[in-house]
Short mmCIF file of C-alpha atoms in Angstrom, two decimals:
data_model
loop_
_atom_site.label_atom_id
_atom_site.label_comp_id
_atom_site.label_asym_id
_atom_site.label_seq_id
_atom_site.Cartn_x
_atom_site.Cartn_y
_atom_site.Cartn_z
CA MET A 1 12.15 43.51 15.30
CA THR A 2 9.78 41.38 13.24
CA ALA A 3 11.46 38.55 11.20
CA SER A 4 11.40 38.32 7.76
CA SER A 5 10.01 35.28 5.86
CA SER A 6 13.50 34.59 4.62
CA SER A 7 14.51 34.43 8.32
CA ILE A 8 12.23 31.59 8.67
CA LYS A 9 13.38 28.22 7.65
CA PRO A 10 12.71 24.48 7.76
CA LEU A 11 15.27 22.08 8.39
CA PRO A 12 17.49 21.45 5.66
CA TYR A 13 16.43 18.19 4.87
CA VAL A 14 12.73 19.09 4.95
CA ALA A 15 13.25 22.06 2.50
CA GLY A 16 14.10 19.72 -0.54
CA LEU A 17 11.41 17.02 0.09
CA ALA A 18 8.79 16.62 -2.74
CA PRO A 19 5.12 15.95 -1.36
CA TYR A 20 3.88 12.38 -1.92
CA GLN A 21 2.02 12.07 -5.11
CA SER A 22 -1.28 10.13 -5.04
CA GLY A 23 -2.96 8.73 -8.09
CA GLU A 24 -4.47 11.10 -10.44
CA THR A 25 -8.43 11.99 -9.95
CA HIS A 26 -8.89 13.86 -13.21
CA ALA A 27 -9.30 12.21 -16.83
CA ARG A 28 -7.16 14.73 -18.92
CA GLY A 29 -8.53 15.31 -22.13
CA HIS A 30 -11.88 13.83 -21.29
CA SER A 31 -15.10 15.37 -22.60
CA ALA A 32 -18.12 15.71 -20.19
CA GLN A 33 -20.04 12.99 -22.00
CA GLY A 34 -19.47 8.96 -20.56
CA ARG A 35 -17.84 7.70 -17.42
CA ILE A 36 -14.76 8.18 -15.73
CA PHE A 37 -12.93 5.16 -14.10
CA LYS A 38 -10.69 5.92 -11.47
CA LEU A 39 -7.84 3.09 -11.68
CA SER A 40 -5.02 4.96 -10.16
CA SER A 41 -4.98 4.44 -6.43
CA ASN A 42 -5.49 0.54 -6.08
CA GLU A 43 -9.04 0.98 -4.58
CA SER A 44 -11.61 -1.81 -4.00
CA VAL A 45 -14.30 -1.29 -6.95
CA PHE A 46 -16.57 -3.42 -4.71
CA GLY A 47 -16.58 -0.81 -1.85
CA ALA A 48 -17.47 -1.51 1.57
CA SER A 49 -19.54 -4.32 2.67
CA PRO A 50 -23.49 -4.07 3.55
CA GLN A 51 -22.58 -4.65 6.83
CA ALA A 52 -20.03 -2.17 7.36
CA ILE A 53 -22.16 0.57 5.40
CA GLU A 54 -25.15 -0.25 7.87
CA ALA A 55 -22.98 -0.01 10.80
CA GLY A 56 -21.87 3.31 9.85
CA GLN A 57 -25.36 4.58 9.25
CA ASN A 58 -26.63 3.38 12.75
CA TRP A 59 -23.20 5.08 14.33
CA LEU A 60 -24.45 8.39 12.65
CA ALA A 61 -27.95 8.19 13.67
CA ARG A 62 -27.09 7.99 17.10
CA HIS A 63 -25.82 11.40 16.73
CA GLU A 64 -22.51 11.13 18.52
CA THR A 65 -20.10 13.02 16.59
CA HIS A 66 -19.55 15.45 19.13
CA ARG A 67 -18.02 12.63 21.31
CA TYR A 68 -14.10 11.66 20.85
CA PRO A 69 -13.52 8.11 20.06
CA PRO A 70 -11.71 5.80 22.23
CA THR A 71 -8.43 6.38 21.62
CA ASP A 72 -7.09 3.11 22.33
CA CYS A 73 -9.42 1.64 19.69
CA ARG A 74 -10.50 -1.32 22.09
CA ASP A 75 -13.25 -2.63 20.30
CA LEU A 76 -11.43 -2.66 17.07
CA ARG A 77 -8.32 -4.37 18.53
CA ALA A 78 -10.36 -6.97 19.99
CA ALA A 79 -12.04 -7.97 16.92
CA LEU A 80 -8.63 -7.85 14.93
CA ALA A 81 -7.02 -10.08 17.80
CA ALA A 82 -10.05 -12.50 17.58
CA ARG A 83 -9.91 -12.58 13.89
CA HIS A 84 -6.33 -12.91 13.35
CA LYS A 85 -5.60 -14.92 16.80
CA LEU A 86 -3.04 -12.28 17.59
CA PRO A 87 -2.44 -10.71 20.95
CA LYS A 88 -4.58 -7.51 21.69
CA GLU A 89 -1.91 -5.82 23.66
CA GLN A 90 0.42 -6.24 20.34
CA LEU A 91 -1.98 -4.39 18.20
CA MET A 92 -2.00 -0.53 17.34
CA VAL A 93 -4.46 1.24 14.89
CA GLY A 94 -3.51 4.16 12.85
CA ASN A 95 -4.91 6.79 10.82
CA GLY A 96 -4.17 4.53 8.17
CA SER A 97 -1.15 2.40 7.80
CA ASP A 98 0.50 5.58 6.56
CA GLU A 99 0.47 7.13 9.98
CA LEU A 100 2.19 3.71 11.72
CA ILE A 101 4.75 4.13 8.96
CA SER A 102 5.47 7.55 10.02
CA LEU A 103 5.41 6.70 13.80
CA LEU A 104 8.12 3.87 13.03
CA ILE A 105 10.35 6.16 11.46
CA HIS A 106 10.03 9.05 13.70
CA ALA A 107 10.70 6.70 16.37
CA TYR A 108 13.74 4.59 15.53
CA CYS A 109 15.34 7.32 12.75
CA GLY A 110 17.18 10.60 12.93
CA VAL A 111 20.05 12.00 11.11
CA GLY A 112 23.10 9.73 9.99
CA ASP A 113 20.87 6.68 10.26
CA GLU A 114 19.55 4.49 7.46
CA VAL A 115 16.39 2.87 5.92
CA VAL A 116 16.49 0.24 3.57
CA MET A 117 14.17 -0.29 0.96
CA SER A 118 13.38 -1.62 -2.59
CA ARG A 119 14.22 1.18 -5.27
CA TYR A 120 10.58 0.65 -6.50
CA GLY A 121 9.00 0.18 -3.23
CA PHE A 122 6.04 2.20 -1.60
CA ILE A 123 7.63 5.72 -2.09
CA TYR A 124 5.99 6.99 1.33
CA TYR A 125 8.59 5.30 2.92
CA ARG A 126 11.36 7.33 1.17
CA VAL A 127 9.35 10.68 2.01
CA VAL A 128 9.02 10.16 5.86
CA ALA A 129 12.63 8.66 6.09
CA GLN A 130 14.15 11.90 4.45
CA SER A 131 11.74 14.10 6.56
CA VAL A 132 13.76 13.01 9.75
CA GLY A 133 17.04 13.36 7.74
CA ALA A 134 17.91 9.72 7.27
CA THR A 135 19.27 8.19 4.19
CA VAL A 136 17.44 6.07 1.99
CA ILE A 137 19.54 3.17 0.89
CA ASP A 138 18.01 1.66 -2.39
CA VAL A 139 18.12 -2.15 -3.20
CA ASP A 140 17.90 -2.83 -6.78
CA GLU A 141 15.46 -5.28 -8.21
CA ASP A 142 16.43 -7.27 -11.29
CA GLU A 143 14.98 -6.88 -14.75
CA SER A 144 11.98 -9.08 -14.06
CA LEU A 145 11.33 -6.70 -10.68
CA GLN A 146 12.05 -9.52 -8.49
CA ALA A 147 13.52 -8.81 -5.04
CA SER A 148 16.49 -10.65 -3.73
CA LYS A 149 17.00 -11.53 0.04
CA ASP A 150 20.92 -11.44 -0.39
CA ALA A 151 20.96 -7.83 -1.77
CA PHE A 152 18.83 -6.50 1.02
CA VAL A 153 21.10 -8.04 3.77
CA ARG A 154 24.01 -6.75 1.82
CA ALA A 155 22.36 -3.14 1.74
CA CYS A 156 22.43 -3.10 5.66
CA SER A 157 25.11 -1.17 7.74
CA PRO A 158 25.83 -0.42 11.10
CA ARG A 159 23.73 2.53 10.76
CA THR A 160 20.68 0.92 9.48
CA LYS A 161 17.69 0.97 11.71
CA LEU A 162 14.87 0.11 9.69
CA MET A 163 13.93 -2.16 6.70
CA PHE A 164 10.96 -2.02 4.99
CA ILE A 165 9.30 -4.60 2.97
CA ALA A 166 6.12 -4.56 0.97
CA ASN A 167 4.87 -7.86 0.34
CA PRO A 168 2.81 -7.77 -2.30
CA ASN A 169 5.35 -4.97 -3.50
CA ASN A 170 3.84 -1.72 -4.43
CA PRO A 171 3.48 -0.68 -7.41
CA THR A 172 5.42 -3.82 -8.90
CA GLY A 173 3.05 -6.54 -7.70
CA PHE A 174 6.02 -8.74 -6.53
CA VAL A 175 5.15 -11.38 -4.26
CA TRP A 176 8.05 -12.74 -1.88
CA GLN A 177 8.54 -16.91 -2.25
CA ALA A 178 7.64 -19.00 0.33
CA GLY A 179 10.39 -19.12 2.73
CA GLU A 180 12.39 -16.12 1.54
CA LEU A 181 11.10 -13.62 3.72
CA GLU A 182 11.78 -15.71 6.61
CA ALA A 183 15.18 -16.36 5.61
CA LEU A 184 15.85 -12.76 5.06
CA ALA A 185 14.68 -11.90 8.87
CA ALA A 186 16.89 -14.39 10.20
CA ALA A 187 19.94 -13.13 8.28
CA LEU A 188 19.47 -9.71 9.06
CA PRO A 189 21.77 -7.89 11.91
CA GLU A 190 20.07 -7.63 15.07
CA HIS A 191 20.05 -3.74 15.28
CA VAL A 192 17.53 -4.00 12.23
CA LEU A 193 14.01 -3.70 12.62
CA LEU A 194 11.97 -5.44 9.66
CA VAL A 195 8.60 -3.78 8.63
CA VAL A 196 6.48 -5.95 6.42
CA ASP A 197 4.00 -3.86 4.57
CA ALA A 198 1.23 -6.60 3.90
CA ALA A 199 -1.55 -3.97 2.79
CA TYR A 200 -2.82 -6.27 -0.02
CA ALA A 201 -2.17 -9.42 1.89
CA GLU A 202 -5.93 -10.80 1.70
CA TYR A 203 -5.31 -10.92 -2.25
CA ALA A 204 -2.01 -12.65 -2.26
CA THR A 205 -3.27 -15.48 0.15
CA ALA A 206 -5.77 -16.27 -2.32
CA THR A 207 -3.31 -16.95 -4.93
CA HIS A 208 -0.15 -17.57 -3.11
CA PRO A 209 -0.76 -20.59 -0.65
CA SER A 210 2.52 -20.25 1.28
CA TYR A 211 2.10 -16.50 1.28
CA GLN A 212 4.04 -14.92 4.50
CA GLY A 213 2.45 -11.67 5.63
CA GLY A 214 4.77 -11.13 8.40
CA SER A 215 2.78 -11.85 11.43
CA GLY A 216 4.88 -15.20 12.10
CA LEU A 217 8.07 -12.98 12.34
CA VAL A 218 6.90 -10.60 14.95
CA LYS A 219 7.65 -12.81 18.09
CA SER A 220 11.28 -12.57 17.13
CA GLY A 221 10.99 -9.12 18.45
CA ARG A 222 12.80 -7.68 15.56
CA CYS A 223 9.63 -7.55 12.88
CA VAL A 224 6.44 -5.38 12.60
CA MET A 225 3.61 -6.26 10.49
CA LEU A 226 1.29 -3.83 8.92
CA ARG A 227 -2.14 -4.21 7.39
CA THR A 228 -4.96 -1.80 6.24
CA PHE A 229 -8.66 -1.44 5.55
CA SER A 230 -8.06 0.78 2.68
CA LYS A 231 -7.82 -1.92 0.22
CA LEU A 232 -9.98 -5.11 0.24
CA TYR A 233 -12.37 -3.85 3.05
CA GLY A 234 -13.25 -0.15 0.74
CA LEU A 235 -12.60 2.01 3.56
CA SER A 236 -10.19 4.22 1.97
CA ALA A 237 -11.78 7.32 2.68
CA LEU A 238 -11.57 6.57 6.38
CA ARG A 239 -8.19 5.87 6.92
CA VAL A 240 -7.83 3.06 8.91
CA GLY A 241 -4.83 0.88 9.22
CA TRP A 242 -3.22 -1.42 11.86
CA GLY A 243 0.09 -3.20 12.94
CA TYR A 244 1.11 -5.94 14.62
CA MET A 245 4.63 -5.47 16.61
CA PRO A 246 6.60 -6.33 19.55
CA ASP A 247 5.81 -5.08 23.10
CA HIS A 248 8.83 -2.89 22.73
CA VAL A 249 8.01 -1.27 19.55
CA ILE A 250 4.05 -0.63 21.12
CA ALA A 251 5.87 1.09 24.08
CA SER A 252 8.16 3.19 21.89
CA LEU A 253 5.38 4.42 19.42
CA SER A 254 2.46 5.15 22.03
CA PRO A 255 4.00 8.29 23.18
CA LEU A 256 4.02 9.14 19.76
CA ARG A 257 0.45 8.38 18.46
CA PRO A 258 -1.70 11.19 18.70
CA PRO A 259 -4.72 11.03 20.70
CA PHE A 260 -7.80 9.99 19.15
CA ASN A 261 -6.28 9.30 16.09
CA VAL A 262 -8.84 7.07 14.26
CA ASN A 263 -12.23 8.58 14.09
CA GLY A 264 -15.33 6.90 15.48
CA LEU A 265 -17.06 6.36 12.37
CA ALA A 266 -13.85 4.68 11.06
CA GLN A 267 -13.54 2.36 14.02
CA VAL A 268 -17.31 1.00 14.04
CA MET A 269 -17.13 0.43 10.20
CA ALA A 270 -13.76 -1.39 10.43
CA THR A 271 -14.67 -3.40 13.30
CA ALA A 272 -18.10 -4.21 11.20
CA SER A 273 -16.26 -5.10 8.09
CA LEU A 274 -14.20 -8.13 10.06
CA LYS A 275 -17.73 -10.03 10.28
CA ASP A 276 -18.74 -10.06 6.91
CA ASP A 277 -16.69 -12.86 5.21
CA THR A 278 -19.29 -13.88 2.62
CA PHE A 279 -18.86 -10.52 0.83
CA TYR A 280 -15.04 -10.08 1.15
CA ASP A 281 -14.57 -13.77 -0.04
CA LYS A 282 -16.31 -12.68 -3.43
CA VAL A 283 -14.34 -9.52 -3.50
CA VAL A 284 -11.03 -11.28 -3.29
CA GLN A 285 -12.14 -13.96 -5.78
CA GLU A 286 -13.48 -11.89 -8.17
CA THR A 287 -10.68 -9.38 -7.99
CA CYS A 288 -8.01 -11.85 -8.52
CA HIS A 289 -9.84 -13.77 -11.32
CA ARG A 290 -10.56 -10.43 -13.24
CA ARG A 291 -6.97 -9.40 -12.66
CA ASP A 292 -5.50 -12.94 -13.76
CA GLU A 293 -7.72 -12.93 -16.72
CA ILE A 294 -6.77 -9.34 -17.75
CA ILE A 295 -2.93 -10.48 -17.70
CA ALA A 296 -3.39 -12.99 -19.97
CA ASP A 297 -5.04 -11.35 -22.35
CA LEU A 298 -2.20 -8.68 -22.12
CA ARG A 299 0.31 -11.29 -22.82
CA LYS A 300 -0.99 -12.03 -25.64
CA MET A 301 0.20 -8.69 -27.30
CA ASN A 302 3.98 -8.31 -28.04
CA HIS A 303 4.11 -4.52 -27.54
CA VAL A 304 3.92 -4.75 -23.94
CA ARG A 305 5.09 -6.42 -20.96
CA VAL A 306 2.80 -7.13 -17.78
CA TYR A 307 4.10 -8.40 -14.64
CA ASP A 308 2.73 -10.94 -12.15
CA SER A 309 0.95 -9.39 -9.28
CA GLY A 310 -0.22 -10.25 -5.67
CA GLY A 311 -2.32 -7.50 -5.29
CA ASN A 312 -5.55 -5.85 -6.50
CA PHE A 313 -3.47 -3.85 -9.49
CA PHE A 314 -0.81 -4.91 -12.04
CA LEU A 315 2.08 -3.28 -13.65
CA VAL A 316 2.49 -2.90 -17.43
CA ARG A 317 5.68 -1.63 -19.17
CA TRP A 318 5.70 -0.24 -22.60
CA ALA A 319 8.84 0.24 -24.92
CA ASP A 320 9.85 3.59 -23.58
CA ALA A 321 8.89 6.39 -21.38
CA GLU A 322 7.12 8.52 -24.23
CA THR A 323 5.28 5.78 -25.30
CA ALA A 324 3.75 4.90 -21.61
CA GLU A 325 3.05 8.67 -21.66
CA THR A 326 1.04 8.88 -24.76
CA MET A 327 -0.76 5.54 -23.40
CA ALA A 328 -1.76 7.41 -20.01
CA MET A 329 -3.24 10.19 -22.03
CA THR A 330 -4.87 8.11 -24.54
CA LEU A 331 -6.55 6.10 -21.60
CA SER A 332 -7.36 9.45 -19.80
CA GLN A 333 -9.05 10.57 -22.94
CA GLN A 334 -11.25 7.69 -23.07
CA GLY A 335 -12.11 8.04 -19.20
CA LEU A 336 -9.53 5.58 -17.69
CA ILE A 337 -7.12 7.25 -15.18
CA VAL A 338 -4.09 4.73 -14.45
CA ARG A 339 -1.12 5.66 -12.49
CA GLN A 340 1.97 6.77 -14.26
CA LEU A 341 5.29 6.18 -12.35
CA LYS A 342 8.20 8.72 -12.87
CA ASP A 343 8.46 9.35 -9.21
CA TYR A 344 9.32 5.68 -8.92
CA GLN A 345 11.75 6.09 -11.77
CA LEU A 346 9.78 3.56 -13.79
CA ASP A 347 8.58 6.24 -16.42
CA ASP A 348 8.37 3.53 -19.11
CA CYS A 349 5.54 1.49 -16.88
CA LEU A 350 1.96 2.33 -15.80
CA ARG A 351 0.11 0.68 -12.79
CA VAL A 352 -3.61 -0.27 -13.04
CA THR A 353 -5.98 -1.19 -10.41
CA VAL A 354 -8.28 -3.96 -11.17
CA GLY A 355 -11.60 -2.35 -11.71
CA CYS A 356 -15.03 -3.24 -12.97
CA ALA A 357 -15.75 -5.73 -15.97
CA GLU A 358 -16.18 -2.65 -18.18
CA SER A 359 -13.35 -0.75 -17.38
CA MET A 360 -11.02 -3.49 -17.90
CA ALA A 361 -12.62 -4.43 -21.04
CA LEU A 362 -12.18 -0.55 -22.55
CA PHE A 363 -8.55 -0.88 -20.68
CA VAL A 364 -7.43 -3.82 -22.92
CA ALA A 365 -9.14 -2.40 -26.18
CA ALA A 366 -7.28 0.77 -25.88
CA VAL A 367 -3.96 -1.00 -25.45
CA ARG A 368 -4.58 -3.17 -28.27
CA GLY A 369 -5.64 -0.66 -30.63
CA ASN A 370 -2.41 1.31 -29.46
CA SER A 371 0.31 -0.95 -30.68
CA GLY A 372 3.81 0.13 -31.24
CA SER A 373 7.21 -1.19 -30.82
CA HIS A 374 8.00 -4.45 -29.33
CA VAL A 375 9.00 -4.37 -25.53
#
């Protein structure tokens, strides 16, 4: 007997999931003339460093694509350990930090368990948690999109397994104040594993001297820090992320990690990136300077509200969702693709990646030319 397609069903908590929506790549309503600026995915406008590109070209020239890469990413882990002064044995590399997020949730959560996150936190936490039947507990932020330590602690229950904190937070740009993250970690119940997603750490460190990315909390045995090569290092296309975690978490995730999960080119270019401080110091300096200039310009306009940011992006709020939608289309028609945030319940906001000087000038001019109701 042949089963009909209606007899083959996914798990009930998978059936209703909406797929993760990345930033748009197509400029709606834009003519074939003129440049297009993609400001929707928080990619680095500066790209990868010359040293990383050269290392990648040399690797390709050796014609080793028929060989599987080192499954333990040994050279990259050694370089990360040396760079950040961390024990190599407590580092795990993933196919993007997204893979590590998925591994953590699959290792620790199931039906009936709870995952705590900000209502406006990175939406992929929610997608993966729901895919294993876990319940997502949202923590509300205040009107200024600021997170509260006490609110996160109150959100925990005996069923809570993981808590995700993005610092800086995406998409709001919020950075936890000095000491607050440590206080949060200390106040959590012992059965909760805190995951600090520090994807934008390099930018936050440049403008927040007391910034805490989570590395100092890992020794407690109840915290994981995640980082990525997709933002500052300009290797988004290659998908490389890494985590610093307690030994017992490494042991739990290792059997779940796919073999050869990080490709050879990605490993080589990521390793080389860690040696090019001159290039990346300039990237951080210019990105943060340009971001802060744009935020200052936007704050001179009374029809938008812009929030402080610790990343390579900023969040802009309009008077209502309709105005934000209209603005997104206007920008798209001018070749500026920004991130709408309907899936984050921030319908009246747009997130904008810090781009080149030309794209930022065009963005400010477009916002200035479309004044409306005050926020």
